[in-house]
PDB file of C-alpha atoms in Angstrom:
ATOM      1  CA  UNK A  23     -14.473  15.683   4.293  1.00 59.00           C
ATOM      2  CA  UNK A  24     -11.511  17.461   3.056  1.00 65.00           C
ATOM      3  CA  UNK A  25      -8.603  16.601   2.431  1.00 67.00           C
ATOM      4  CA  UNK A  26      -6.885  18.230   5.677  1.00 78.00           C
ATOM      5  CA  UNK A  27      -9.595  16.860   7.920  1.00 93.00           C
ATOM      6  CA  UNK A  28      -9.187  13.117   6.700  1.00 97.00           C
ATOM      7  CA  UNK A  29      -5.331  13.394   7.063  1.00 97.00           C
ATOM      8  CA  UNK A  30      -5.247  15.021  10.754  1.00 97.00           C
ATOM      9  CA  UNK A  31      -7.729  12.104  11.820  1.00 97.00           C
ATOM     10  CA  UNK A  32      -5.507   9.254   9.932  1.00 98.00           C
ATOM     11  CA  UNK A  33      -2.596  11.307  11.595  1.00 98.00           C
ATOM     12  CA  UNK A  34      -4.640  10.484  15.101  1.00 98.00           C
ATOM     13  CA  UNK A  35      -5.601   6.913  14.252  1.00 98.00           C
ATOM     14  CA  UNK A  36      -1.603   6.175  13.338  1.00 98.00           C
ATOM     15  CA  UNK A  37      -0.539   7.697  16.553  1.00 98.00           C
ATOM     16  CA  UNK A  38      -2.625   5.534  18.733  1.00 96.00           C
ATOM     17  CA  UNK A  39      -1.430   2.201  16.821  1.00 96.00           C
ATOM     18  CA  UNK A  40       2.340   3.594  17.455  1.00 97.00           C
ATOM     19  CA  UNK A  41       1.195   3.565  21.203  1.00 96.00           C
ATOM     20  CA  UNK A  42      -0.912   0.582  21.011  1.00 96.00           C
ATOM     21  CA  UNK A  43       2.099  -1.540  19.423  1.00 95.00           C
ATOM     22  CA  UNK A  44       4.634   0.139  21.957  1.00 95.00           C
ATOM     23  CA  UNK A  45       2.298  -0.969  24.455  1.00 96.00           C
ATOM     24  CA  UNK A  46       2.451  -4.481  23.586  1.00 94.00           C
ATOM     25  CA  UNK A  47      -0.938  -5.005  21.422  1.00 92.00           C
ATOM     26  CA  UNK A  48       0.724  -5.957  18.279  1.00 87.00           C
ATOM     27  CA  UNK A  49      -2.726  -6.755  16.512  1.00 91.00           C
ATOM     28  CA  UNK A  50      -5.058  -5.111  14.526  1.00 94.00           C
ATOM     29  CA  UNK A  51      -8.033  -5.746  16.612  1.00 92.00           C
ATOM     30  CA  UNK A  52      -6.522  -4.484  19.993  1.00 92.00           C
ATOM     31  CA  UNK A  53      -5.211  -1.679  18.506  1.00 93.00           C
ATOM     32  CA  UNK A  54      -8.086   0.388  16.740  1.00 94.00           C
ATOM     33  CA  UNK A  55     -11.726   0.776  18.461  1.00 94.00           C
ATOM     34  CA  UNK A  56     -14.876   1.013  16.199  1.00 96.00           C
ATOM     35  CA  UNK A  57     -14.858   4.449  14.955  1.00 97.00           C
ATOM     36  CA  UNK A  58     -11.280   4.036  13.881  1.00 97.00           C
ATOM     37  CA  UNK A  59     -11.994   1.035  11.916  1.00 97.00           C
ATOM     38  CA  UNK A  60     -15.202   2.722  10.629  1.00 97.00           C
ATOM     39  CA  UNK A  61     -13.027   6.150   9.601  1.00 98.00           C
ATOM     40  CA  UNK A  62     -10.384   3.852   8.162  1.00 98.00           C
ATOM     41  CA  UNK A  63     -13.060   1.935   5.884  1.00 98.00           C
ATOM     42  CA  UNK A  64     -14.611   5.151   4.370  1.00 98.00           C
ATOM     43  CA  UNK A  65     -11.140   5.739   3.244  1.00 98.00           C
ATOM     44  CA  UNK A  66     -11.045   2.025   1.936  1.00 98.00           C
ATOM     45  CA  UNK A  67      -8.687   1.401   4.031  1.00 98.00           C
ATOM     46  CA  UNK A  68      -8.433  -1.359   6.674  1.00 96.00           C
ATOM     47  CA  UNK A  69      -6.746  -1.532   9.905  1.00 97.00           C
ATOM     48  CA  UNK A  70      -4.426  -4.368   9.119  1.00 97.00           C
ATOM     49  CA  UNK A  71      -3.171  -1.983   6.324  1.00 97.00           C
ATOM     50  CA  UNK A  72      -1.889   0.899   9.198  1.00 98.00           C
ATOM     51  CA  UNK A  73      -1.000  -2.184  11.656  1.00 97.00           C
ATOM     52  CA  UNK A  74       1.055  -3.042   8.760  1.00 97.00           C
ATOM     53  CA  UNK A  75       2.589   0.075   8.416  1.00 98.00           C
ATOM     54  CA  UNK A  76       2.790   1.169  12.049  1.00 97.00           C
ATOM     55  CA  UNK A  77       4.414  -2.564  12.544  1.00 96.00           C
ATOM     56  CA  UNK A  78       7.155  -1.704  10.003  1.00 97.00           C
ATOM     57  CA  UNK A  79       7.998   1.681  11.366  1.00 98.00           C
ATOM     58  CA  UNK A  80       8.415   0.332  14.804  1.00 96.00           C
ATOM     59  CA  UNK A  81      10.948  -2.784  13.389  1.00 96.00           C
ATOM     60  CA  UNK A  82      12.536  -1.280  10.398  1.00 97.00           C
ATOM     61  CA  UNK A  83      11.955   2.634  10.796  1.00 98.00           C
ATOM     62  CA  UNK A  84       9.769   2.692   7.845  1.00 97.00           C
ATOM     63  CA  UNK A  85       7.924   3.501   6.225  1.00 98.00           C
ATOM     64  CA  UNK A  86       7.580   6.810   7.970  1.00 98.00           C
ATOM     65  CA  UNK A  87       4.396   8.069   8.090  1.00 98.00           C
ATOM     66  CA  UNK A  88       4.687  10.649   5.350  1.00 98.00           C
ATOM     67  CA  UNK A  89       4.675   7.581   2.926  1.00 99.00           C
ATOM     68  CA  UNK A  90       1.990   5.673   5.094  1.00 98.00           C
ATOM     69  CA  UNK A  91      -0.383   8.954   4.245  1.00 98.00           C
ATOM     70  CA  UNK A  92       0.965   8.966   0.584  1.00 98.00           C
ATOM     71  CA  UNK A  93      -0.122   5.359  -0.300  1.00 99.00           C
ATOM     72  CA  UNK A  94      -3.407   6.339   2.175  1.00 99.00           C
ATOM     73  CA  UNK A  95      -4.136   9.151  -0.232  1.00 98.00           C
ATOM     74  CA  UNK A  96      -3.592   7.416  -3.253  1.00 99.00           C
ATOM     75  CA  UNK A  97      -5.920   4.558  -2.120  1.00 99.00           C
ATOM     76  CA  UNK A  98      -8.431   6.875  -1.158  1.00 98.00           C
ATOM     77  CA  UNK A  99      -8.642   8.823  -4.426  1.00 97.00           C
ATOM     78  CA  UNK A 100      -8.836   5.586  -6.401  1.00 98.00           C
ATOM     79  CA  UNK A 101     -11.892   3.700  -3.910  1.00 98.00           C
ATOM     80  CA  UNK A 102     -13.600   7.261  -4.104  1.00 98.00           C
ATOM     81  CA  UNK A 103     -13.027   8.198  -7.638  1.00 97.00           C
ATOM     82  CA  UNK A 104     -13.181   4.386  -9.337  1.00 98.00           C
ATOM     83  CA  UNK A 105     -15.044   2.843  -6.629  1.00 98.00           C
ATOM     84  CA  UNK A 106     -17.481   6.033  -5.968  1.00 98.00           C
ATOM     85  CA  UNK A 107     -17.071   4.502  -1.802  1.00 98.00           C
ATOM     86  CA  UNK A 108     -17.747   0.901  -2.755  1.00 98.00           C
ATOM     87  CA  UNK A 109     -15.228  -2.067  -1.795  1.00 97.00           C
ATOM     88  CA  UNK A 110     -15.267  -4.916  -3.891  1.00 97.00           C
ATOM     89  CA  UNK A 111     -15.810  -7.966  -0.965  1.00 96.00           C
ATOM     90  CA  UNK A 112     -13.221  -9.613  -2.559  1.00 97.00           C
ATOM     91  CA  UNK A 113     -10.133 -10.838  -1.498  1.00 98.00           C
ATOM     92  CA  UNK A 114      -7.150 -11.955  -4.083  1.00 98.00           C
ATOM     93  CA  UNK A 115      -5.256 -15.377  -2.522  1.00 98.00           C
ATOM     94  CA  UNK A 116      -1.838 -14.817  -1.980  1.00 97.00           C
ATOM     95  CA  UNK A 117      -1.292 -18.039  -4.131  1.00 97.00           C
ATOM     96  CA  UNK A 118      -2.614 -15.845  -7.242  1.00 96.00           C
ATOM     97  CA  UNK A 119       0.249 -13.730  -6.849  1.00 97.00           C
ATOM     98  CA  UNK A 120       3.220 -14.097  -8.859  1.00 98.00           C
ATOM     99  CA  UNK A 121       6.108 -15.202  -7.493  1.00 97.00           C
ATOM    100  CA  UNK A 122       8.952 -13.370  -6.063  1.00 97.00           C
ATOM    101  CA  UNK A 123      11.167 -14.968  -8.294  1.00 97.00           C
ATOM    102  CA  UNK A 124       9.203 -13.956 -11.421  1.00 98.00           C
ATOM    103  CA  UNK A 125      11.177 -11.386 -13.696  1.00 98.00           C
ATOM    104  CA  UNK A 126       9.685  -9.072 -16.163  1.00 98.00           C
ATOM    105  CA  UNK A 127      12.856  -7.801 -18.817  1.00 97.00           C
ATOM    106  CA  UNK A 128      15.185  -9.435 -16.937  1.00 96.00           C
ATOM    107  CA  UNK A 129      13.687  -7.646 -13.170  1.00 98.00           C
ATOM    108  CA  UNK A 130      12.223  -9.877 -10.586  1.00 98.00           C
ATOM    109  CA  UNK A 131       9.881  -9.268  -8.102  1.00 98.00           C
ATOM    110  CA  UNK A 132       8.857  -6.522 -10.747  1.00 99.00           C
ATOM    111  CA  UNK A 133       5.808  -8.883 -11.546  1.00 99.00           C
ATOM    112  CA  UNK A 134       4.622  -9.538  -7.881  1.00 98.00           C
ATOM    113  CA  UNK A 135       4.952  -5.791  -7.127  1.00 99.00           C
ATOM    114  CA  UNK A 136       2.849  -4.348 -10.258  1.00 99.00           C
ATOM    115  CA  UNK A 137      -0.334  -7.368  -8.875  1.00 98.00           C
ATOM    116  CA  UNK A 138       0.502  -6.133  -5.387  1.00 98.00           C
ATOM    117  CA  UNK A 139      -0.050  -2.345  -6.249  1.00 99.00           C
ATOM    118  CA  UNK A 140      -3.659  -3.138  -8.292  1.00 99.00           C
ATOM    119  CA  UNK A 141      -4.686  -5.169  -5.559  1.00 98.00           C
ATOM    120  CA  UNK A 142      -3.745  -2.819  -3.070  1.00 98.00           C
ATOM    121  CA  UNK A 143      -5.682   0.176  -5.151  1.00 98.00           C
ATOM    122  CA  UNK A 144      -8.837  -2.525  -5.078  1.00 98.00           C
ATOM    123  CA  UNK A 145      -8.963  -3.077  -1.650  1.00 98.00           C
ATOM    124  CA  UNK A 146      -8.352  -6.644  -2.091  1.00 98.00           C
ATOM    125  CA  UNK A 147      -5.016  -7.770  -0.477  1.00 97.00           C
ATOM    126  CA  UNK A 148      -5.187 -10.525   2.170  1.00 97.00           C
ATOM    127  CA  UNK A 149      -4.023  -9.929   5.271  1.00 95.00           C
ATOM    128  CA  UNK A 150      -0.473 -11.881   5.297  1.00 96.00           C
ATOM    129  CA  UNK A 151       0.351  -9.424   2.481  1.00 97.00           C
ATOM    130  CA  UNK A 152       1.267  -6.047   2.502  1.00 97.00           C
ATOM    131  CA  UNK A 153       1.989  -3.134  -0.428  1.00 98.00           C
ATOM    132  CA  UNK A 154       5.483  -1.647   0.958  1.00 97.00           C
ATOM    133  CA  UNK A 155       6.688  -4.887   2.763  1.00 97.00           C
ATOM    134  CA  UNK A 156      10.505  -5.933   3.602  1.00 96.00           C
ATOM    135  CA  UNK A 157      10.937  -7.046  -0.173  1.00 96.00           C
ATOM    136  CA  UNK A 158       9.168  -4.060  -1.868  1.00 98.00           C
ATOM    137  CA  UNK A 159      10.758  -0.795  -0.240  1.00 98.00           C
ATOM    138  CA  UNK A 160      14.503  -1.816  -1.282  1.00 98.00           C
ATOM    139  CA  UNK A 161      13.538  -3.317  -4.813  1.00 98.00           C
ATOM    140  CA  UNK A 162      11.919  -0.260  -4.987  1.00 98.00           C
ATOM    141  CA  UNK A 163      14.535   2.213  -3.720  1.00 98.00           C
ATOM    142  CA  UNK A 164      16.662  -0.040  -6.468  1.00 97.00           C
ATOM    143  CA  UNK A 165      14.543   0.875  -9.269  1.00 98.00           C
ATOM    144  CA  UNK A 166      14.881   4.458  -8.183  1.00 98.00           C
ATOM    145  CA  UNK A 167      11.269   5.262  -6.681  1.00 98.00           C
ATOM    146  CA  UNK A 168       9.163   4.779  -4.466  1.00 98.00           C
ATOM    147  CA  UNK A 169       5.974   3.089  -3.152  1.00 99.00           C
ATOM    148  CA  UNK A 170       3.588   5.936  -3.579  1.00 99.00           C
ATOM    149  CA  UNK A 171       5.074   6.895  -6.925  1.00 99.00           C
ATOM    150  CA  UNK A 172       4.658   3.278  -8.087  1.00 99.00           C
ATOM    151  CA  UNK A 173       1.353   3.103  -6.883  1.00 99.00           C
ATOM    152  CA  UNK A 174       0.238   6.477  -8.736  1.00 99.00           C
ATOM    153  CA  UNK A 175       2.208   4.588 -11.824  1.00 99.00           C
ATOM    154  CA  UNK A 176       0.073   1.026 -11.858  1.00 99.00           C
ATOM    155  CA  UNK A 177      -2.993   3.706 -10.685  1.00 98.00           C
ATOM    156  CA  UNK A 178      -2.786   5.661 -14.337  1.00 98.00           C
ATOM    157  CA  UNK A 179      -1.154   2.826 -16.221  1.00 98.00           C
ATOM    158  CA  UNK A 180      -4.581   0.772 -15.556  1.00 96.00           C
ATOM    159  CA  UNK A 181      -4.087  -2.420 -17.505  1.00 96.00           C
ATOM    160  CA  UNK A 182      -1.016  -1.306 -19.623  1.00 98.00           C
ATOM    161  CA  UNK A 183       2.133  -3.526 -18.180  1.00 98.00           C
ATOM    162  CA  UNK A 184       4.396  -2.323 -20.562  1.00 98.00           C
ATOM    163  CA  UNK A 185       3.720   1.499 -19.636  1.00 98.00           C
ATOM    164  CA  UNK A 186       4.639   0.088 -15.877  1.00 99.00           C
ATOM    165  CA  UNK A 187       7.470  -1.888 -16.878  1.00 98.00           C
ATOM    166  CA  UNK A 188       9.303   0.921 -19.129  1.00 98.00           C
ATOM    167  CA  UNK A 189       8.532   3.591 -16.414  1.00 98.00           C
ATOM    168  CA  UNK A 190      10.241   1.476 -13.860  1.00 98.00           C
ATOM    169  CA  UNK A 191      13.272   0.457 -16.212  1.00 98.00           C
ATOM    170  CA  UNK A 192      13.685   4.682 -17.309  1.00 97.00           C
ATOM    171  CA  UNK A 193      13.474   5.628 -13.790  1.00 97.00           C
ATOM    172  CA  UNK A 194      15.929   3.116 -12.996  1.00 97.00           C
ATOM    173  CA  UNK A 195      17.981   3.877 -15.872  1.00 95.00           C
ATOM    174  CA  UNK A 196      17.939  -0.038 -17.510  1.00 93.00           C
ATOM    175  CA  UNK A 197      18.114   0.099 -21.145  1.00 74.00           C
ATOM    176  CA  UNK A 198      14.826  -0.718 -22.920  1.00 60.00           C
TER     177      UNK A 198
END
């Protein structure tokens, strides 16, 4: 599938949860029928992932959906490239996560976010968490990026935390 078709049916499958949720069916499971979730999973992507997302737009006005497709697309090229099509079946606790409050150089939440952003490249988030929630878009905007540019970061930093953490503190123009 290329990379026009994929996006014009994600497009579609957005759309409908923007209705759905309008309509009052504010859950992944009344919002996306079989071949959506099926579509969705070949792009290793789940539907609580663009429930999350449509959810967002609808209470906070974002993220809009050019960043919904951006973190789509950057998911996609890691569970097809890394993956070759394969989730993991696993599923990181939330509890694993570091906390909100831990700080990495003197930035908090910096921690949280770079575990969020592998797990969210995996596949493996639980479902009460989301990459690009309430906390992450403004600590982002903050550090002077954004959520599909910080994904792409932890994406080709692979293991390296320092490459993240000096990236992030450049960008946001903190002394080293």
């Amino acid at each position: 599938m290329n990379d026009t078709t994929w996006e014009q049916r994600f497009r579609g499958i957005y759309d409908r949860g923007l209705a759905a949720c309008r309509a009052g069916r504010r859950s992944p499971s009344e919002m996306f029928g079989p071949d959506d979730v099926a579509f969705l999973a070949s792009l290793g992507c789940s539907p609580r992932e663009v429930f999350d997302f449509v959810e967002d737009y609808l209470d906070y006005n974002e993220p809009d959906f050019a960043t919904a497709l951006r973190i789509t697309a950057v998911r996609r090229d890691y569970f097809l490239r890394v993956q070759h099509g394969k989730p993991t079946g696993r599923t990181a606790p939330a509890s694993d996560l570091p906390a909100k409050s831990d700080a990495v150089d003197g930035i908090p939440w910096l921690p949280r976010l770079i575990a969020k952003a592998r797990l969210k490249l995996r596949g493996e988030l639980p479902d009460e968490l989301m990459y690009g929630c309430g906390g992450d878009r403004p600590f982002l905007r903050r550090m002077g990026t954004d959520l599909p540019s910080f994904l792409e970061l932890v994406r080709d930093s692979g293991d390296d935390d320092r490459r993240i953490v000096d990236a992030v503190k450049q960008t946001a123009g903190l002394s080293s």
